[in-house]
mmCIF file of C-alpha atoms and ligand atoms in Angstrom:
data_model
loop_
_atom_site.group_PDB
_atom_site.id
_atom_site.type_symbol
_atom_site.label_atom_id
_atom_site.label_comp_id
_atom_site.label_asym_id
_atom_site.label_seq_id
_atom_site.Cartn_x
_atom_site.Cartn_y
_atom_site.Cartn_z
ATOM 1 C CA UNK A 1 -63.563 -11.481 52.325
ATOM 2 C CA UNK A 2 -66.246 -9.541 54.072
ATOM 3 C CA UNK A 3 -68.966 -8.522 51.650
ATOM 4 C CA UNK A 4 -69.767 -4.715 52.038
ATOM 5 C CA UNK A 5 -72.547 -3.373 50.434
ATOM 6 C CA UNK A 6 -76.686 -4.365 51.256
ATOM 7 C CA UNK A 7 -79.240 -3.007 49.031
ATOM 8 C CA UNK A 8 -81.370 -1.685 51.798
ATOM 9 C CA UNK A 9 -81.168 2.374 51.361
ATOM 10 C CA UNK A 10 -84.537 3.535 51.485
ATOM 11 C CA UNK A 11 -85.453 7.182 50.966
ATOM 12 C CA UNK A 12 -85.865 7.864 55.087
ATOM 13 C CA UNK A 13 -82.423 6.716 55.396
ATOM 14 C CA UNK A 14 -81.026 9.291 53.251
ATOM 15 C CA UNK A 15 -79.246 11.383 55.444
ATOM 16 C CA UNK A 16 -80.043 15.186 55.064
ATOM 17 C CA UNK A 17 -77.401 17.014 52.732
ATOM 18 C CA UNK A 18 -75.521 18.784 55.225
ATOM 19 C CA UNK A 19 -75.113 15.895 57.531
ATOM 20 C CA UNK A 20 -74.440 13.567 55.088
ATOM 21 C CA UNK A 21 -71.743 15.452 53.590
ATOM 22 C CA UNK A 22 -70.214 15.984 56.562
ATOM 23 C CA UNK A 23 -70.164 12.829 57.553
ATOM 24 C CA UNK A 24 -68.433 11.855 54.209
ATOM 25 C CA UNK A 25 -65.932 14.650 54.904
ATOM 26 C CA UNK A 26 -64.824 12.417 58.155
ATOM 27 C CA UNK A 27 -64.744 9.280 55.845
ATOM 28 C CA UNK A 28 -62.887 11.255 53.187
ATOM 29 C CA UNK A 29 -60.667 12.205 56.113
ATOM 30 C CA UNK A 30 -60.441 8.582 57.135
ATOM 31 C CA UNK A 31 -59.583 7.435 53.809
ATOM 32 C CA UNK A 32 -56.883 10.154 53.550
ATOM 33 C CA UNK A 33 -55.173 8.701 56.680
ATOM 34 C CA UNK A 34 -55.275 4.962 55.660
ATOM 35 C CA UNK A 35 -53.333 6.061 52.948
ATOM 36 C CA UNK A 36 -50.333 7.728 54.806
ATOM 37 C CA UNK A 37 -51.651 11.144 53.761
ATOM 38 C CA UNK A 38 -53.992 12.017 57.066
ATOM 39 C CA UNK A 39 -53.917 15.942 56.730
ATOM 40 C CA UNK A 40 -56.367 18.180 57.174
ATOM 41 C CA UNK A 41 -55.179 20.037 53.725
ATOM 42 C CA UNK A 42 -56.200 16.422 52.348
ATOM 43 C CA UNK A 43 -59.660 15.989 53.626
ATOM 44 C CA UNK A 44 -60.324 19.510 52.791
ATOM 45 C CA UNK A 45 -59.475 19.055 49.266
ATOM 46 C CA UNK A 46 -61.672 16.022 49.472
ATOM 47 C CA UNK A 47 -64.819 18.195 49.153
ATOM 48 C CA UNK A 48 -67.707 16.740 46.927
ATOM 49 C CA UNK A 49 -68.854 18.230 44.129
ATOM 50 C CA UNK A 50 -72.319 19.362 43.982
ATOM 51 C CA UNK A 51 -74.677 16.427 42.614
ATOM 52 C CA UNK A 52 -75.502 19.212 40.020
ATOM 53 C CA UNK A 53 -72.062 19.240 38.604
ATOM 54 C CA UNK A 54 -71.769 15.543 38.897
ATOM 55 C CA UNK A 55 -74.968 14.689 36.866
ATOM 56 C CA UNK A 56 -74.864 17.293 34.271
ATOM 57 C CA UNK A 57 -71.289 17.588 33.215
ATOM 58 C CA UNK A 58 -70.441 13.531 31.608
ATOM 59 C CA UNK A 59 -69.072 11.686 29.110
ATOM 60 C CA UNK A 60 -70.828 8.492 27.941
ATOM 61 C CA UNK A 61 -70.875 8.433 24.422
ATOM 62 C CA UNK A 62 -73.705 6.258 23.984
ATOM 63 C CA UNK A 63 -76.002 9.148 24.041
ATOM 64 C CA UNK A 64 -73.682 12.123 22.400
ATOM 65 C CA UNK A 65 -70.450 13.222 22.646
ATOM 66 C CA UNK A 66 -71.864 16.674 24.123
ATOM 67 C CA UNK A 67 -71.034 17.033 28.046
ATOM 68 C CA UNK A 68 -74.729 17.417 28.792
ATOM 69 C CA UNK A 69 -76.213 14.950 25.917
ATOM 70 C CA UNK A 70 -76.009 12.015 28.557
ATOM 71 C CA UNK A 71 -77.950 14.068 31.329
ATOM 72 C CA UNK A 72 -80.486 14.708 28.595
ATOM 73 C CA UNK A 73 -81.053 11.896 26.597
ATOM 74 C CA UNK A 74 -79.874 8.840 29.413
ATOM 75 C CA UNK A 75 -83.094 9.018 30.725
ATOM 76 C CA UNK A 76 -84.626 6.518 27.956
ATOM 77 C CA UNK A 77 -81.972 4.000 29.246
ATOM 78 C CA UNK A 78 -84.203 0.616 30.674
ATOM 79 C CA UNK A 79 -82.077 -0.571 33.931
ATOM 80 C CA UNK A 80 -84.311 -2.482 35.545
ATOM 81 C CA UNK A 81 -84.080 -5.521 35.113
ATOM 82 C CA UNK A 82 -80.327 -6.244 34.933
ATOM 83 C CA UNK A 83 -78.486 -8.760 34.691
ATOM 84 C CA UNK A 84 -74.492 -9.073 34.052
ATOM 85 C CA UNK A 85 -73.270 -12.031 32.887
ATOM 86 C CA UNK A 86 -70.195 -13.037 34.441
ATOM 87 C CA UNK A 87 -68.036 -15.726 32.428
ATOM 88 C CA UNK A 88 -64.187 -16.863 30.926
ATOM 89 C CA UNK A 89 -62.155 -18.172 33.938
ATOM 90 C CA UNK A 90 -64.463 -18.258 36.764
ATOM 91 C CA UNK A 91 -65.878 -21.008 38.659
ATOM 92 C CA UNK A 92 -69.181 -20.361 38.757
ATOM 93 C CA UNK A 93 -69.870 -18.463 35.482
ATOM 94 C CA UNK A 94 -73.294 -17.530 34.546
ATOM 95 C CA UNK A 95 -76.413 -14.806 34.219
ATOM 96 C CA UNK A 96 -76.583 -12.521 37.463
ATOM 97 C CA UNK A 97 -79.247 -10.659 38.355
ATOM 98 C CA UNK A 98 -77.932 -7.451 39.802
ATOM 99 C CA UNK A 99 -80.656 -7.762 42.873
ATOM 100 C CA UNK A 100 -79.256 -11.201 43.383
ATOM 101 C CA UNK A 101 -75.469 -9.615 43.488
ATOM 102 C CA UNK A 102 -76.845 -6.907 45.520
ATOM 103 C CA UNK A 103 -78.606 -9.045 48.390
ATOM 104 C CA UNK A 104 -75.103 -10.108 49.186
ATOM 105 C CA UNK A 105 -72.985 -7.423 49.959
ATOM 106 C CA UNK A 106 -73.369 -5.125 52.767
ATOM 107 C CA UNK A 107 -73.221 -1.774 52.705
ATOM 108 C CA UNK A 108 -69.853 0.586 52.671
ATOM 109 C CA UNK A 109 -69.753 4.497 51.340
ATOM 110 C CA UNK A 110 -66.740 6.020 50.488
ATOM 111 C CA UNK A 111 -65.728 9.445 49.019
ATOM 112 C CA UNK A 112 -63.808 9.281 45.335
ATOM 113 C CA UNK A 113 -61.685 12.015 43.974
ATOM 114 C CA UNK A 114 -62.499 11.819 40.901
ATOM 115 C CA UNK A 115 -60.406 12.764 37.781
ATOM 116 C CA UNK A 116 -60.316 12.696 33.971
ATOM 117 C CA UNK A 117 -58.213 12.860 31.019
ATOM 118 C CA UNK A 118 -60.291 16.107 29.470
ATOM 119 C CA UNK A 119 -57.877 17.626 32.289
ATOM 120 C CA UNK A 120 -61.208 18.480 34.429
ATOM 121 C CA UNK A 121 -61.458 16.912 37.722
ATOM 122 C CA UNK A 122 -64.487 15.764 40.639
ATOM 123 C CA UNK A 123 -65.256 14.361 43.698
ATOM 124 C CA UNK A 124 -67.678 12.126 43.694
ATOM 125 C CA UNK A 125 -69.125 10.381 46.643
ATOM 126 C CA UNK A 126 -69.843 6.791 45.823
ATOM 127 C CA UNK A 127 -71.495 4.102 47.153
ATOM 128 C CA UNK A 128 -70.719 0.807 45.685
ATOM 129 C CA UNK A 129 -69.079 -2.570 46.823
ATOM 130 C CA UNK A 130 -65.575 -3.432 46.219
ATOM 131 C CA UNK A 131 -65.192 -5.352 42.639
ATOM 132 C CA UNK A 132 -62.904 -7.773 44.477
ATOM 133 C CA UNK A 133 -65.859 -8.820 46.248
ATOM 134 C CA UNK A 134 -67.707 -9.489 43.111
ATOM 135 C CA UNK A 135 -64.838 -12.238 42.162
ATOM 136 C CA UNK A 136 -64.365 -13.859 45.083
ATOM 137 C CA UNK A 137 -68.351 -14.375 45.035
ATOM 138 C CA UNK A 138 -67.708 -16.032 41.418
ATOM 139 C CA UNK A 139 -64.496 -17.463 42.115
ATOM 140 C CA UNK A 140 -61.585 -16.207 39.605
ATOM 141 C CA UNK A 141 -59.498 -19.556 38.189
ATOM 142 C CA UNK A 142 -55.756 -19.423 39.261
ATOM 143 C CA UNK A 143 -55.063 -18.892 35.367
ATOM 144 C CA UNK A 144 -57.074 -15.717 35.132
ATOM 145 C CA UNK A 145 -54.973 -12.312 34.593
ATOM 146 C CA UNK A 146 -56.767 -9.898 33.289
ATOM 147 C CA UNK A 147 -60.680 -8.749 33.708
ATOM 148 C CA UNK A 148 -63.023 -7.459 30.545
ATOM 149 C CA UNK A 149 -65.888 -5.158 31.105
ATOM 150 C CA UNK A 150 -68.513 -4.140 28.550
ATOM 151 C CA UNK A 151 -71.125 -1.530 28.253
ATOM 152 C CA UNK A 152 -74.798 -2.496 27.485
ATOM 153 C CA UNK A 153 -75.742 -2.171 23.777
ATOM 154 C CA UNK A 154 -78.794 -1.134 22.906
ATOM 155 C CA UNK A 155 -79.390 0.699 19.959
ATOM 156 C CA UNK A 156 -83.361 1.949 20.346
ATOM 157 C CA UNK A 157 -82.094 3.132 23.835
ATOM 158 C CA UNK A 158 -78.783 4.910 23.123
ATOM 159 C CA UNK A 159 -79.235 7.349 20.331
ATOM 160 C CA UNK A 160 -75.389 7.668 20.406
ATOM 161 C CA UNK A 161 -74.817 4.309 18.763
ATOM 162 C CA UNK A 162 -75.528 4.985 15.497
ATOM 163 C CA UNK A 163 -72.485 7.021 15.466
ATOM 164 C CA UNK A 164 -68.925 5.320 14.452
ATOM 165 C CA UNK A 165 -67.408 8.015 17.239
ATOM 166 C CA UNK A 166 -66.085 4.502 18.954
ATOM 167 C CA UNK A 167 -66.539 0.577 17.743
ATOM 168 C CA UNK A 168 -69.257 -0.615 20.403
ATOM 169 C CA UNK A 169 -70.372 -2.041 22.224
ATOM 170 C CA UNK A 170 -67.431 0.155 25.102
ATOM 171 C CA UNK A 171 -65.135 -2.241 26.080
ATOM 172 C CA UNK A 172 -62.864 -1.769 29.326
ATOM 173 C CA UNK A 173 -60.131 -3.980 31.117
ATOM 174 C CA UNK A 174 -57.679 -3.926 34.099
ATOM 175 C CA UNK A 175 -55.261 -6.036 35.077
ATOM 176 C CA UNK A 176 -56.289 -8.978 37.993
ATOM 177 C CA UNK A 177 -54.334 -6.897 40.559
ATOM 178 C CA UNK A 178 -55.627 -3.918 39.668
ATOM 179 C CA UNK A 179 -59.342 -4.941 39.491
ATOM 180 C CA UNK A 180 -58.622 -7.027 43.124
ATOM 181 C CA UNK A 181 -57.541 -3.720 44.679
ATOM 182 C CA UNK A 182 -59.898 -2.436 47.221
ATOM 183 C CA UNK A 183 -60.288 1.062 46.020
ATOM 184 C CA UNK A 184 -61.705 -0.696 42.907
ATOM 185 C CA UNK A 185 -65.641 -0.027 43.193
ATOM 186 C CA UNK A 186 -68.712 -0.885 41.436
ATOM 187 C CA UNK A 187 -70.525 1.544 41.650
ATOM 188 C CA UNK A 188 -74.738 1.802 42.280
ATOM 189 C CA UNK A 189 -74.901 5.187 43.605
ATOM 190 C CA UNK A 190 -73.620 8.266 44.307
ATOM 191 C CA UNK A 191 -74.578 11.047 47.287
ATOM 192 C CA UNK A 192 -76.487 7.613 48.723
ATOM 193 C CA UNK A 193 -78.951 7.751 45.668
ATOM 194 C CA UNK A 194 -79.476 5.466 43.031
ATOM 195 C CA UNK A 195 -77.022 5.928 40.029
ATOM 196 C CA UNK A 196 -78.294 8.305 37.664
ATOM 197 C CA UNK A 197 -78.306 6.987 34.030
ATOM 198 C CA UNK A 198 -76.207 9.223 32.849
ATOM 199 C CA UNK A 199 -73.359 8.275 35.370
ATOM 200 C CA UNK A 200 -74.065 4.995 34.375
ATOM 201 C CA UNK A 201 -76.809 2.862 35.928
ATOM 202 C CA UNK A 202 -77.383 0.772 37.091
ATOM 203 C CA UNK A 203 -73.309 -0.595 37.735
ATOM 204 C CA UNK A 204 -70.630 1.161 36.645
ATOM 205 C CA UNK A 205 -66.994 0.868 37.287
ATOM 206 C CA UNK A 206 -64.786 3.093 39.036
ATOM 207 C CA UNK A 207 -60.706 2.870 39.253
ATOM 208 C CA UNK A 208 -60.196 6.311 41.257
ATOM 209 C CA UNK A 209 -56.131 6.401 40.596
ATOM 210 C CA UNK A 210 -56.859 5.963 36.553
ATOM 211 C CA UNK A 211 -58.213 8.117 33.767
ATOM 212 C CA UNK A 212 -62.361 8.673 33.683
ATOM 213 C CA UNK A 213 -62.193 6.599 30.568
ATOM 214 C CA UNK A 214 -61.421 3.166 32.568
ATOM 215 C CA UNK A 215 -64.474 3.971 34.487
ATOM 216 C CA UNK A 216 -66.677 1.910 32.098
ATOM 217 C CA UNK A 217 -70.771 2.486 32.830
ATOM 218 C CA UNK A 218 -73.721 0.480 32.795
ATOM 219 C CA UNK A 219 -71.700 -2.856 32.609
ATOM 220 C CA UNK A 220 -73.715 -5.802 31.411
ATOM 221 C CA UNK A 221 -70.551 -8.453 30.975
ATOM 222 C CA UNK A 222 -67.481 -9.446 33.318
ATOM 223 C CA UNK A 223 -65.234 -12.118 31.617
ATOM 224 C CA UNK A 224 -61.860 -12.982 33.104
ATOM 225 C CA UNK A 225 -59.082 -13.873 30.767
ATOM 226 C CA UNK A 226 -55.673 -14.785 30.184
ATOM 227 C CA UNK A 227 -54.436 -12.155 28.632
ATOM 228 C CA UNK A 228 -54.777 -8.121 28.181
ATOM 229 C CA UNK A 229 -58.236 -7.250 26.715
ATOM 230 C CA UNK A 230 -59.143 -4.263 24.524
ATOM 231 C CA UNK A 231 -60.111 -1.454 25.571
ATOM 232 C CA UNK A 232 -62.230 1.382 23.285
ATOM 233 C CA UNK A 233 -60.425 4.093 23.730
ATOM 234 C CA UNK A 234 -57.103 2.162 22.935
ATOM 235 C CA UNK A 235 -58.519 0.609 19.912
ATOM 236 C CA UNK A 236 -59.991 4.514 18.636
ATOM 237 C CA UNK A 237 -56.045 5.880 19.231
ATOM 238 C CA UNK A 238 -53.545 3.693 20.508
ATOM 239 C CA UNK A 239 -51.166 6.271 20.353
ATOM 240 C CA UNK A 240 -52.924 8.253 22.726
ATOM 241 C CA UNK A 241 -54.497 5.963 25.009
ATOM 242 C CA UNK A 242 -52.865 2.978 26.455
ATOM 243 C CA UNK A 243 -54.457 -0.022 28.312
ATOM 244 C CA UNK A 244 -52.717 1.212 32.035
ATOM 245 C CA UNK A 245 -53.976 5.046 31.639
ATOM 246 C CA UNK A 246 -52.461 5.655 34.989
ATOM 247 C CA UNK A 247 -52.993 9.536 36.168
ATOM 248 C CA UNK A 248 -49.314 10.415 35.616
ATOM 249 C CA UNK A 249 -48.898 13.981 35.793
ATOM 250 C CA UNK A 250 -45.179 13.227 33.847
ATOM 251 C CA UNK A 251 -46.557 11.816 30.519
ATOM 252 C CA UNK A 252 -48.301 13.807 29.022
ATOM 253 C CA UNK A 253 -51.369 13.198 26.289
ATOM 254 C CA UNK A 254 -49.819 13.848 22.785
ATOM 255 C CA UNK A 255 -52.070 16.619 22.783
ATOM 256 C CA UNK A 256 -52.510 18.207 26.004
ATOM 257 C CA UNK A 257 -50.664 18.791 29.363
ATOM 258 C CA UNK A 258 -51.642 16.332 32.121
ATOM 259 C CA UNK A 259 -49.824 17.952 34.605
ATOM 260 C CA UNK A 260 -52.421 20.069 35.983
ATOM 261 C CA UNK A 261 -56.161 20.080 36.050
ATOM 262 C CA UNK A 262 -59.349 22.128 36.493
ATOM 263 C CA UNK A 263 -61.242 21.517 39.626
ATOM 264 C CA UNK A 264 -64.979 21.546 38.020
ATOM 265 C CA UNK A 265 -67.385 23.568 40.131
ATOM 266 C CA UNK A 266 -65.150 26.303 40.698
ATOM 267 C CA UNK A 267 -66.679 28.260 38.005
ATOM 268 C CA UNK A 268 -64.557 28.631 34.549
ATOM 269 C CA UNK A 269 -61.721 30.625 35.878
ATOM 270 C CA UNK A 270 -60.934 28.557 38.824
ATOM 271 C CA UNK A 271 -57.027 27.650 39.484
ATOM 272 C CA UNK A 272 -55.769 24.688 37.646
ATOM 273 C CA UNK A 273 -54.154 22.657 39.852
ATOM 274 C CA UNK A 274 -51.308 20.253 39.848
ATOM 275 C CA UNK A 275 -52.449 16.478 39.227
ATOM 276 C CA UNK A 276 -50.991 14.119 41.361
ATOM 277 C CA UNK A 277 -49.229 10.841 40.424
ATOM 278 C CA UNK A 278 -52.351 8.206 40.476
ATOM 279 C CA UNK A 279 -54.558 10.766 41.583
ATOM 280 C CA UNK A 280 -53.201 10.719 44.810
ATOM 281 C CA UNK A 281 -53.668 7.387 45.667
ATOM 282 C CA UNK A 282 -50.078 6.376 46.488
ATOM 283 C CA UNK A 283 -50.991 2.784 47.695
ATOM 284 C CA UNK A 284 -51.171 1.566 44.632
ATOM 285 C CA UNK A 285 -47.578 2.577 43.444
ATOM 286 C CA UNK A 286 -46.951 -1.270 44.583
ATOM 287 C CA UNK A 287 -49.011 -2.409 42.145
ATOM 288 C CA UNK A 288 -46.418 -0.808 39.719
ATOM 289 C CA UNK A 289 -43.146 -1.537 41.002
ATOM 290 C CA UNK A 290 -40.324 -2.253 38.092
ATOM 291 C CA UNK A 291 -42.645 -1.099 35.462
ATOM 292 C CA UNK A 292 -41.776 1.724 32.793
ATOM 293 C CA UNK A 293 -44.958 4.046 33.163
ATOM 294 C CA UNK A 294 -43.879 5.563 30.292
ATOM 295 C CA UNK A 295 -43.528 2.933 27.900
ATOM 296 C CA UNK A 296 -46.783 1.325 30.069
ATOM 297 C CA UNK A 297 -49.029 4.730 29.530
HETATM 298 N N1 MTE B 1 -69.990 3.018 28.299
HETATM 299 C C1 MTE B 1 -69.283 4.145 28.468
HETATM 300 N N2 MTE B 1 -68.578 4.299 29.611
HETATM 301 C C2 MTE B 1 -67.853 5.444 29.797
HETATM 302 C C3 MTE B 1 -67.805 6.447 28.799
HETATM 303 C C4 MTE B 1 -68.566 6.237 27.609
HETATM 304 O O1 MTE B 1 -68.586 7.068 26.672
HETATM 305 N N3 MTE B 1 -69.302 5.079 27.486
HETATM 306 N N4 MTE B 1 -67.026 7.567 28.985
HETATM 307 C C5 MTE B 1 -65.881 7.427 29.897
HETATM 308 C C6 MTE B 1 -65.237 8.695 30.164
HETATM 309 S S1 MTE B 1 -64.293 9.336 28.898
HETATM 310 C C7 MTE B 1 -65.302 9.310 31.382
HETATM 311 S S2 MTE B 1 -64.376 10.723 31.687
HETATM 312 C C8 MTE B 1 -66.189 8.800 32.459
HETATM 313 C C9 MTE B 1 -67.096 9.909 32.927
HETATM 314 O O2 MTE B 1 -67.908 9.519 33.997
HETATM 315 P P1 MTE B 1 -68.981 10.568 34.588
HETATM 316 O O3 MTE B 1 -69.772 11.073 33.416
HETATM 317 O O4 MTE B 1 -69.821 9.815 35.569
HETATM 318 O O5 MTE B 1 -68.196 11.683 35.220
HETATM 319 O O6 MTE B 1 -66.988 7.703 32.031
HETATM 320 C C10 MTE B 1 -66.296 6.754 31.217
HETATM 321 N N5 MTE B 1 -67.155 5.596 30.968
HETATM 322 MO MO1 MO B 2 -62.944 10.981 29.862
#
């Protein structure tokens, strides 16, 4: 498979704002129409939120449960050097070094929409190379089925840890398919910048048809495995969160609607609007077929 990312952004090939954004806006547009749903309604809704929202409004527990506790206190976060280790049933298992994983993908930007569980969405434009890239560059053994992810852990760094909020280190998983499917990014930037710590530098995940919570940040381990792994939010509540946590706007969280959502950005009386099943990203219904969603929350 083509490798699509290259580590070569420098500042003077930042696009200016209003450029760049537009230019996403005809990728977004693009994207929209690969997926059967080329309208201009789409595209529009497509619009990014401002890098603002997108860097001051998080969850990553690691540093507070507060919305803006990551944007204030990520910044103590060391991500250079990094290194993931990659290991369980791959062929070539071992210590990465993210330049090294870097230096072989070229480059590919895509627009995200972008929505979470709190019932608050985004749009988020990404860059990032496809995680099924990442695999076939380590080579996943025919016996693999399922792919862990985990979250650094470091305690003088993440004032958040010494809280029992979640059992750490943050632990993530999707199914092989899932993690294989090109819309499955790992992400090392957003509006074309580096990723800002508190979106989860320097490699973060990001499954646009799930719940934010999948989207596990600053990864430092990828193990493939034979069988489901656990995930932190399903081992806090399992009665709340399951390991699919497929946007479904017909199950509902025990404790709030899911059927609509509040665009964020829109200032605090904008229209909720009505979620869509996998966040509108119906090519992945496939991945699904014969399943009870229900039963598979
Ligand atoms: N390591 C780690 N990853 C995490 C979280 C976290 O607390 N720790 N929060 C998750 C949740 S609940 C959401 S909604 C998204 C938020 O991503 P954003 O802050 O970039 O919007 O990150 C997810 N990844
Ligand atoms: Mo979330």
């Amino acid at each position: 498979m083509a490798l699509r990312w290259k580590n070569d952004l420098t500042p003077s090939d930042v696009t200016p704002e209003a450029v760049f954004l537009n230019r996403r806006q005809i990728l977004a547009g693009m994207t929209a129409m690969g997926a059967g749903l080329g309208t201009a309604a789409h595209a529009q809704e497509l619009e990014p939120n401002s890098f603002e929202d997108i860097t001051n409004y998080c969850n990553y527990y690691e540093f507070g449960t507060g919305k803006e506790d990551p944007a204030r206190y990520a910044g103590s976060l060391t991500t250079e050097p990094w290194t993931v280790q990659i290991d369980g049933l791959v062929e070539k298992p071992g210590d990465y070094g993210l330049n090294d994983i870097l230096s072989q993908m070229t480059i590919e930007e895509r627009i995200y929409r972008f929505r979470c569980v709190e019932a608050w969405s985004m749009v988020v434009p990404w860059n990032g190379f496809e995680l099924a890239d990442l695999l076939d560059m380590v080579g996943v053994k025919p016996e693999a089925t399922h792919v862990a992810f985990e979250t650094v852990m470091r305690p003088e760094e993440m004032p958040g840890l010494r809280y029992p909020v979640l059992d750490w280190p943050y632990v993530e998983g999707l199914r092989l398919d899932e993690a294989r499917h090109p819309l499955t990014l790992m992400a090392t930037g957003l509006y074309g910048k580096p990723l800002p710590n508190q979106n989860g530098a320097p490699l973060r995940l990001v499954v646009p048809w799930k719940y934010g919570f999948k989207s596990i940040k600053s990864i430092v381990r990828i193990t493939l495995t034979d069988s489901e792994p656990p995930t932190s939010w399903n081992k806090a509540n399992p009665r709340e969160y399951g390991f699919y946590s497929n946007v479904n706007p017909e199950v509902d969280h025990p404790r709030w609607s899911q059927a609509t959502e509040r665009p964020l950005g829109g200032g605090l009386f904008s229209r909720r609007k009505p979620t869509l099943m996998f966040n509108g990203y119906e090519e992945v219904a496939s991945l699904y077929e014969g399943m009870d969603l229900r039963a598979n929350f």
